[in-house]
Coordinates of C-alpha atoms and ligand atoms in Angstrom, one line a residue:
M1 CA 59.8 -145.0 -21.4
A2 CA 62.2 -142.9 -19.4
G3 CA 65.6 -143.8 -20.6
F4 CA 66.7 -146.1 -23.6
A5 CA 69.0 -146.0 -25.7
L6 CA 69.6 -144.4 -29.6
R7 CA 70.3 -146.4 -33.0
T8 CA 69.9 -143.3 -35.1
Q9 CA 72.5 -139.8 -35.1
L10 CA 72.3 -137.1 -33.5
G11 CA 72.8 -133.4 -35.1
V12 CA 71.2 -129.8 -35.2
A13 CA 69.5 -128.5 -38.7
S14 CA 69.6 -124.3 -39.8
A15 CA 69.4 -123.0 -43.0
A16 CA 71.2 -120.2 -44.5
T17 CA 68.6 -117.0 -44.1
Q18 CA 67.7 -117.5 -41.3
I19 CA 71.1 -117.3 -40.1
E20 CA 73.6 -115.3 -42.0
G21 CA 72.6 -111.9 -41.7
G22 CA 74.1 -108.9 -44.3
H23 CA 72.6 -108.0 -47.7
A24 CA 72.5 -110.0 -50.2
D25 CA 69.5 -109.1 -52.5
T26 CA 67.4 -111.7 -52.2
I27 CA 63.4 -112.6 -52.5
W28 CA 62.9 -112.5 -48.8
H29 CA 65.6 -109.6 -48.5
R30 CA 63.3 -107.1 -50.2
W31 CA 60.0 -109.1 -48.4
A32 CA 61.1 -108.2 -44.9
A33 CA 62.0 -103.9 -46.6
E34 CA 58.2 -104.0 -46.8
R35 CA 56.4 -102.7 -44.2
G36 CA 53.4 -105.3 -42.3
R37 CA 55.7 -108.5 -44.0
V38 CA 57.0 -109.5 -41.0
R39 CA 55.2 -109.7 -37.9
D40 CA 57.8 -108.2 -35.7
G41 CA 59.1 -105.7 -38.5
S42 CA 62.5 -107.5 -38.4
A43 CA 64.0 -108.5 -41.9
P44 CA 67.2 -111.4 -41.9
T45 CA 69.9 -108.8 -42.6
R46 CA 71.0 -109.2 -38.7
A47 CA 69.6 -112.7 -37.7
A48 CA 72.4 -114.7 -36.2
D49 CA 75.5 -112.8 -37.8
H50 CA 76.5 -115.9 -38.4
W51 CA 78.1 -115.1 -41.5
N52 CA 80.3 -113.2 -39.3
R53 CA 80.5 -116.2 -36.5
V54 CA 81.5 -119.0 -38.2
E55 CA 84.6 -119.8 -35.9
A56 CA 82.5 -119.2 -33.5
D57 CA 80.3 -120.8 -33.8
T58 CA 81.8 -124.2 -35.3
A59 CA 83.2 -124.1 -31.9
L60 CA 80.4 -123.8 -29.8
L61 CA 79.0 -127.1 -32.2
A62 CA 81.9 -128.9 -31.3
D63 CA 81.5 -128.1 -27.8
L64 CA 78.2 -129.6 -27.0
G65 CA 79.4 -132.3 -28.5
I66 CA 77.3 -132.1 -31.9
R67 CA 78.7 -134.2 -34.9
H68 CA 76.0 -133.6 -38.1
Y69 CA 75.5 -130.4 -39.3
R70 CA 72.9 -129.4 -41.3
L71 CA 73.1 -126.1 -43.1
G72 CA 72.6 -124.2 -45.9
L73 CA 73.7 -121.6 -48.9
E74 CA 72.7 -118.9 -49.7
W75 CA 72.4 -118.8 -53.6
A76 CA 72.4 -115.4 -53.7
R77 CA 76.0 -115.1 -52.1
I78 CA 77.2 -117.8 -54.8
E79 CA 75.5 -116.2 -57.7
P80 CA 74.5 -112.5 -57.2
S81 CA 73.6 -112.0 -60.7
P82 CA 72.3 -114.4 -63.3
G83 CA 75.4 -116.9 -64.6
H84 CA 78.0 -114.2 -62.6
F85 CA 79.6 -117.4 -59.7
D86 CA 81.5 -115.0 -57.0
T87 CA 84.4 -117.0 -55.7
D88 CA 84.5 -115.4 -52.6
A89 CA 81.4 -116.6 -51.1
I90 CA 82.2 -119.8 -52.4
D91 CA 85.7 -119.4 -50.4
H92 CA 83.4 -118.1 -47.0
Y93 CA 81.9 -121.4 -47.4
R94 CA 84.3 -124.0 -48.1
A95 CA 86.2 -122.3 -45.4
E96 CA 83.5 -122.7 -43.4
L97 CA 82.8 -126.9 -44.4
T98 CA 86.3 -127.4 -43.9
G99 CA 86.2 -125.9 -40.2
L100 CA 83.2 -128.2 -39.5
R101 CA 85.1 -131.1 -40.6
A102 CA 88.2 -130.3 -38.3
A103 CA 86.5 -129.9 -35.9
G104 CA 84.4 -132.9 -36.4
V105 CA 81.3 -132.5 -37.7
R106 CA 79.6 -134.1 -40.7
P107 CA 77.4 -131.5 -43.1
L108 CA 74.5 -132.2 -44.3
V109 CA 74.3 -128.9 -47.2
T110 CA 70.9 -128.0 -48.4
L111 CA 71.0 -126.0 -51.9
W112 CA 67.6 -124.7 -51.5
H113 CA 65.9 -123.1 -48.7
F114 CA 63.1 -121.3 -49.3
N115 CA 65.3 -118.1 -50.3
D116 CA 65.9 -117.8 -53.9
P117 CA 68.4 -114.3 -55.2
G118 CA 66.5 -110.8 -56.7
W119 CA 66.9 -111.5 -60.4
F120 CA 65.6 -115.3 -60.6
G121 CA 62.4 -113.1 -58.3
D122 CA 62.7 -110.8 -61.4
A123 CA 62.3 -113.3 -63.3
G124 CA 59.4 -114.8 -62.4
G125 CA 60.9 -117.1 -59.5
W126 CA 59.4 -120.7 -59.5
L127 CA 56.9 -119.3 -62.1
G128 CA 59.6 -118.4 -64.7
A129 CA 60.1 -121.0 -67.6
E130 CA 63.6 -121.1 -67.5
A131 CA 63.7 -121.8 -63.6
V132 CA 64.7 -125.6 -63.3
N133 CA 68.0 -125.1 -65.7
R134 CA 68.4 -121.5 -63.9
Y135 CA 68.8 -123.2 -60.3
V136 CA 70.6 -126.6 -61.9
R137 CA 73.4 -124.3 -63.5
Y138 CA 73.5 -123.4 -59.6
V139 CA 73.7 -126.9 -58.1
H140 CA 76.0 -128.0 -61.1
R141 CA 78.9 -124.8 -60.5
V142 CA 78.1 -125.1 -56.6
V143 CA 78.2 -129.1 -55.8
T144 CA 81.3 -128.8 -58.5
A145 CA 83.1 -126.5 -55.8
L146 CA 82.5 -127.9 -52.9
R147 CA 82.4 -132.6 -53.4
D148 CA 85.9 -132.7 -51.8
L149 CA 83.9 -131.2 -48.6
V150 CA 80.5 -132.8 -49.2
D151 CA 79.5 -135.7 -49.5
D152 CA 75.2 -135.8 -48.1
W153 CA 73.3 -132.9 -49.8
V154 CA 69.5 -131.8 -49.7
T155 CA 68.3 -130.8 -52.6
V156 CA 65.3 -128.1 -52.1
N157 CA 63.4 -127.9 -48.8
E158 CA 59.8 -128.6 -48.5
P159 CA 58.8 -127.4 -51.7
N160 CA 54.9 -127.1 -50.8
V161 CA 55.1 -125.4 -47.2
Y162 CA 57.3 -122.5 -49.8
A163 CA 54.3 -123.0 -52.6
V164 CA 51.7 -123.0 -49.8
N165 CA 52.3 -120.3 -48.1
G166 CA 54.1 -118.3 -51.4
H167 CA 51.3 -119.2 -53.7
L168 CA 48.2 -119.7 -52.1
F169 CA 47.8 -117.7 -48.2
G170 CA 49.9 -114.9 -50.2
E171 CA 51.9 -114.5 -46.4
W172 CA 55.5 -115.1 -48.0
P173 CA 57.0 -114.0 -50.9
P174 CA 56.3 -113.5 -54.1
G175 CA 52.9 -112.8 -51.9
H176 CA 50.5 -114.4 -54.6
R177 CA 46.6 -116.4 -53.6
S178 CA 46.2 -118.6 -56.7
L179 CA 45.3 -122.7 -56.2
P180 CA 46.9 -123.5 -59.5
E181 CA 49.6 -121.6 -59.0
A182 CA 50.6 -123.3 -55.8
V183 CA 50.1 -126.5 -57.5
R184 CA 52.8 -125.0 -60.4
V185 CA 55.1 -124.5 -58.5
M186 CA 55.0 -127.5 -56.4
S187 CA 55.4 -129.5 -60.1
T188 CA 58.2 -127.4 -60.9
L189 CA 60.3 -127.7 -57.6
A190 CA 59.6 -131.5 -57.5
A191 CA 60.7 -131.2 -61.2
A192 CA 64.2 -129.0 -59.6
H193 CA 64.3 -131.8 -57.1
I194 CA 64.7 -134.5 -59.6
A195 CA 67.5 -132.7 -61.9
A196 CA 69.1 -131.6 -59.0
Y197 CA 69.6 -135.6 -58.1
G198 CA 70.9 -136.2 -61.8
A199 CA 73.4 -133.8 -61.2
I200 CA 74.8 -134.1 -58.4
H201 CA 75.1 -137.7 -58.8
Q202 CA 77.3 -136.9 -62.2
I203 CA 79.6 -134.6 -60.8
Q204 CA 79.3 -137.0 -57.2
P205 CA 78.1 -141.0 -57.8
G206 CA 79.1 -141.6 -54.4
A207 CA 76.8 -139.3 -53.1
T208 CA 73.7 -138.9 -50.8
V209 CA 70.8 -137.1 -52.1
C210 CA 67.8 -136.8 -50.6
V211 CA 65.2 -133.9 -50.4
A212 CA 63.8 -132.4 -47.3
D213 CA 60.4 -133.1 -47.0
H214 CA 57.5 -131.7 -44.8
R215 CA 55.6 -133.7 -43.8
R216 CA 52.5 -133.0 -41.3
R217 CA 50.2 -135.8 -39.8
F218 CA 47.1 -135.3 -40.5
T219 CA 43.7 -137.2 -38.8
P220 CA 40.1 -136.9 -39.4
K221 CA 38.4 -135.1 -35.8
D222 CA 36.2 -138.1 -35.8
P223 CA 37.7 -141.0 -37.6
R224 CA 34.1 -143.0 -38.1
N225 CA 32.8 -139.2 -39.7
P226 CA 33.3 -140.2 -43.6
Y227 CA 33.3 -136.3 -44.5
H228 CA 36.6 -135.9 -42.2
R229 CA 38.0 -139.0 -43.3
A230 CA 37.3 -137.6 -46.6
C231 CA 38.7 -133.8 -45.9
A232 CA 41.9 -135.5 -44.3
A233 CA 42.9 -137.6 -47.3
T234 CA 42.4 -134.6 -49.1
L235 CA 44.2 -132.4 -48.0
D236 CA 46.7 -135.1 -47.0
H237 CA 47.3 -135.6 -51.1
L238 CA 47.3 -132.2 -51.7
F239 CA 49.8 -130.9 -49.6
Q240 CA 52.1 -133.7 -49.3
G241 CA 50.7 -137.7 -51.3
A242 CA 51.3 -136.2 -54.6
L243 CA 54.3 -134.5 -53.9
T244 CA 56.7 -136.8 -52.0
E245 CA 55.3 -139.1 -55.0
A246 CA 56.6 -137.1 -57.7
M247 CA 60.0 -135.7 -56.4
L248 CA 60.8 -139.5 -55.4
T249 CA 59.8 -141.5 -58.1
G250 CA 59.4 -139.1 -61.4
R251 CA 55.6 -139.9 -61.3
F252 CA 53.6 -137.4 -60.7
P253 CA 49.6 -137.9 -59.6
L254 CA 46.9 -135.5 -60.2
P255 CA 46.7 -132.3 -59.5
L256 CA 50.8 -132.2 -60.3
R257 CA 52.1 -132.5 -63.8
A258 CA 55.2 -133.8 -65.4
P259 CA 56.9 -130.6 -66.6
R260 CA 58.3 -131.5 -69.8
G261 CA 61.3 -134.2 -69.6
V262 CA 60.9 -135.7 -66.5
R263 CA 61.0 -139.5 -66.1
P264 CA 60.3 -142.1 -64.1
G265 CA 62.8 -143.8 -61.7
R266 CA 63.7 -143.1 -58.2
Y267 CA 65.2 -140.4 -57.1
A268 CA 66.6 -140.0 -53.3
D269 CA 69.4 -142.2 -51.8
V270 CA 67.4 -141.4 -48.2
I271 CA 63.8 -140.1 -47.0
G272 CA 64.6 -137.0 -45.8
L273 CA 61.5 -136.1 -43.1
N274 CA 60.3 -132.3 -42.1
Y275 CA 58.1 -133.1 -39.0
Y276 CA 56.7 -130.6 -36.1
S277 CA 53.3 -131.4 -36.6
R278 CA 49.5 -132.4 -36.8
G279 CA 45.9 -130.9 -38.2
T280 CA 42.9 -132.6 -37.0
I281 CA 40.7 -132.5 -40.3
S282 CA 36.6 -131.4 -40.1
G283 CA 36.3 -130.1 -43.4
P284 CA 38.0 -128.8 -46.2
G285 CA 40.8 -126.8 -43.8
D286 CA 43.8 -127.1 -41.5
A287 CA 43.0 -126.9 -38.2
T288 CA 44.9 -127.9 -34.8
A289 CA 42.4 -129.9 -32.3
T290 CA 41.5 -128.1 -28.5
G291 CA 42.7 -129.5 -25.0
V292 CA 46.4 -131.3 -26.7
P293 CA 50.3 -130.9 -26.2
V294 CA 50.9 -127.2 -28.2
N295 CA 53.8 -125.5 -28.1
D296 CA 54.3 -121.2 -28.6
L297 CA 53.3 -121.0 -32.1
G298 CA 49.5 -123.4 -31.3
W299 CA 51.2 -126.1 -32.9
E300 CA 50.5 -129.7 -31.5
I301 CA 52.7 -131.9 -30.0
H302 CA 52.0 -135.6 -31.5
P303 CA 55.8 -136.9 -31.5
A304 CA 53.5 -140.5 -32.7
G305 CA 52.6 -138.8 -36.4
L306 CA 56.6 -138.3 -37.0
V307 CA 56.6 -142.2 -36.7
A308 CA 53.9 -142.2 -38.4
E309 CA 54.6 -140.4 -41.2
A310 CA 58.3 -141.9 -41.4
R311 CA 56.2 -145.7 -41.4
R312 CA 54.2 -144.6 -44.7
L313 CA 57.2 -143.1 -46.6
H314 CA 59.1 -146.1 -46.3
R315 CA 56.2 -148.9 -46.8
R316 CA 56.4 -147.3 -50.5
H317 CA 60.0 -146.1 -50.5
P318 CA 62.3 -148.4 -48.4
L319 CA 64.8 -146.5 -47.7
P320 CA 67.2 -145.3 -44.7
L321 CA 65.3 -142.8 -42.7
W322 CA 66.9 -138.8 -41.9
V323 CA 64.8 -137.0 -40.3
T324 CA 65.9 -133.9 -41.4
E325 CA 64.6 -131.2 -39.5
N326 CA 62.3 -131.5 -36.4
G327 CA 62.1 -129.1 -33.7
T328 CA 59.5 -126.6 -31.6
A329 CA 59.7 -122.9 -30.9
D330 CA 59.5 -122.9 -26.7
A331 CA 60.9 -119.8 -25.4
A332 CA 61.2 -120.3 -22.3
D333 CA 62.8 -123.7 -23.0
S334 CA 60.5 -125.3 -20.8
F335 CA 58.8 -128.1 -22.8
R336 CA 61.9 -128.2 -25.4
A337 CA 63.8 -131.7 -23.5
K338 CA 60.6 -133.3 -23.3
F339 CA 59.9 -132.5 -26.9
I340 CA 63.4 -134.2 -28.0
H341 CA 62.6 -137.3 -26.0
D342 CA 59.3 -138.4 -27.0
H343 CA 60.5 -138.0 -30.7
L344 CA 63.3 -139.9 -30.0
A345 CA 61.8 -142.1 -27.5
A346 CA 59.1 -142.8 -30.5
I347 CA 61.9 -143.4 -33.0
A348 CA 64.2 -145.9 -31.0
A349 CA 60.5 -147.8 -30.1
S350 CA 60.0 -147.9 -33.8
E351 CA 61.1 -151.1 -36.2
L352 CA 62.0 -148.6 -38.9
P353 CA 66.2 -147.6 -39.9
F354 CA 66.2 -143.9 -38.6
E355 CA 70.1 -143.1 -39.2
R356 CA 69.9 -139.8 -38.7
Y357 CA 67.8 -137.1 -36.8
Y358 CA 68.6 -133.1 -36.9
H359 CA 67.0 -131.0 -34.5
W360 CA 65.5 -127.8 -36.0
C361 CA 67.3 -125.6 -34.8
F362 CA 70.9 -124.7 -33.3
T363 CA 70.6 -121.1 -32.1
D364 CA 67.5 -119.3 -32.7
N365 CA 66.4 -117.9 -35.6
W366 CA 64.9 -115.5 -38.2
E367 CA 61.7 -117.6 -38.7
W368 CA 60.6 -115.8 -42.1
A369 CA 57.7 -114.2 -41.9
E370 CA 56.9 -114.7 -38.0
G371 CA 60.6 -112.6 -37.7
E372 CA 62.5 -112.8 -34.1
V373 CA 59.4 -113.8 -31.8
P374 CA 59.8 -118.0 -31.7
R375 CA 62.9 -119.6 -30.0
F376 CA 63.3 -122.8 -31.7
G377 CA 66.8 -122.7 -30.7
L378 CA 68.8 -125.3 -28.3
V379 CA 71.0 -122.1 -28.1
D380 CA 69.3 -119.1 -26.8
L381 CA 70.0 -116.0 -28.8
D382 CA 70.7 -111.7 -27.3
Y383 CA 69.7 -110.5 -30.6
A384 CA 70.9 -107.2 -29.9
T385 CA 73.8 -108.4 -27.8
Q386 CA 74.9 -111.6 -30.7
L387 CA 75.2 -113.9 -27.2
R388 CA 74.3 -117.4 -27.3
T389 CA 73.5 -119.3 -24.1
P390 CA 73.0 -123.6 -25.0
R391 CA 69.5 -123.6 -22.8
A392 CA 69.3 -126.3 -20.6
S393 CA 68.1 -128.6 -23.3
A394 CA 71.5 -128.2 -25.1
R395 CA 72.5 -129.4 -22.4
F396 CA 70.6 -132.6 -22.2
Y397 CA 71.1 -133.1 -26.6
S398 CA 74.8 -133.1 -25.6
D399 CA 74.0 -135.2 -23.0
A400 CA 72.1 -138.1 -25.0
I401 CA 75.1 -137.8 -28.2
A402 CA 77.4 -138.1 -25.9
N403 CA 75.8 -141.5 -24.1
G404 CA 74.2 -142.8 -26.8
A405 CA 71.3 -142.9 -24.7
V406 CA 69.0 -141.2 -22.9
T407 CA 69.9 -142.6 -19.5
E408 CA 67.8 -142.6 -16.5
E409 CA 69.6 -140.3 -15.4
A410 CA 69.5 -137.6 -18.0
H411 CA 65.1 -138.1 -17.8
E412 CA 65.4 -136.7 -14.3
R413 CA 67.1 -134.7 -14.4
W414 CA 65.8 -132.8 -17.7
V415 CA 62.7 -134.0 -19.1
A416 CA 61.0 -135.3 -15.8
P417 CA 60.3 -132.0 -14.3
Q418 CA 58.8 -130.9 -17.3
S419 CA 55.3 -130.5 -18.8
Y420 CA 53.4 -129.7 -22.0
R421 CA 51.3 -126.7 -22.0
I422 CA 47.5 -127.7 -23.0
G423 CA 46.0 -125.5 -25.8
Ligands
BGC1 C1 61.4 -125.2 -42.5 C2 62.2 -123.8 -41.3 C3 61.5 -123.1 -40.3 C4 60.5 -124.1 -39.3 C5 59.6 -123.8 -37.8 C6 60.0 -125.5 -41.4 O1 59.0 -125.3 -41.8 O2 62.1 -125.3 -43.0 O3 62.8 -123.3 -42.0 O4 62.1 -122.6 -39.3 O5 60.2 -124.9 -40.4 O6 59.2 -122.9 -39.1

């Protein structure tokens, strides 16, 4: 499919810690200050200096014709010490949201995206007995303060990715290596989402609330091999199946355990899906196939997986679908337009109700333990000068938004010349 019409609204996504810069006291600022924790030694103190460049960034979004923007709030800025809320920080976000709306951009706001205030980490982070209550106190405060400017909320971003990297592989803060702990953190973050879902609807009954649920596609290397199939199914259940079920229904399948007070119900107004890649499984661990298209980080590019995961979710939870993240690391911008085209084509060809698609990400941003190296942005960022330069893929995306379609001309110009690297 070369050209095609879009039924889905297109937007871009970002996260506070990855773009704002500055010296908030967060678990990630502390982590990055330790030697060897971040691949290139960079820290979130620089990032895209977005905190000081909000107006210019909003103008750039508007210039590109972008009408939907997923952005995050930095909890540590809003609540720098327990129970103390910083009205200047809240006003800063109010000004940003007001500016976005004035520019015709609809915000989708993420309340938690992998980062905690330092004091929350000191109190045990997501293992602390009061974790959910503390998070909900913050949610309550900030949603009350911003409800006149925001209709769409993401409670938590990718609890599985955070739990696994921080508590099983030890590569993210708090740097632990324990499977039972990772499972516990998943249960707690699911409970946090459920509590936030209820709190937001109490404050703002008409809000649309979802979780940004990271789903990977797990396929058996040899589909006829029962061992490969069993390993793929087990990984799928442990990494995402049980968690999605818990977050969306309040029923916690094993090995998760429902924290006290959580009741079955429906805890999402739309399905929020983050999708990047697929694993090809022939044993107990995750793996990437060889001879397949890959991005700069070696992640397989597999557009059909987005629709396959969306279909699984939608069958079980028949709600509208928002792709809350999808994107790729491509420093040379040599296949990003094709990546976008292929994922949008898969969406357009499916029968599923994909309402929105947020491309990850707007400008290049600080990639957690990978630092400043991977380039996911539609807009190139020169970290030293902070100069923003839209890549050709941004022009392609802009064109698709303006036309409500990928036109034959756009395909000829931006997509046809591109090809994927084979890993
Ligand atoms: C996360 C983003 C991250 C992206 C690319 C997602 O899992 O939500 O914060 O930048 O992947 O690695």
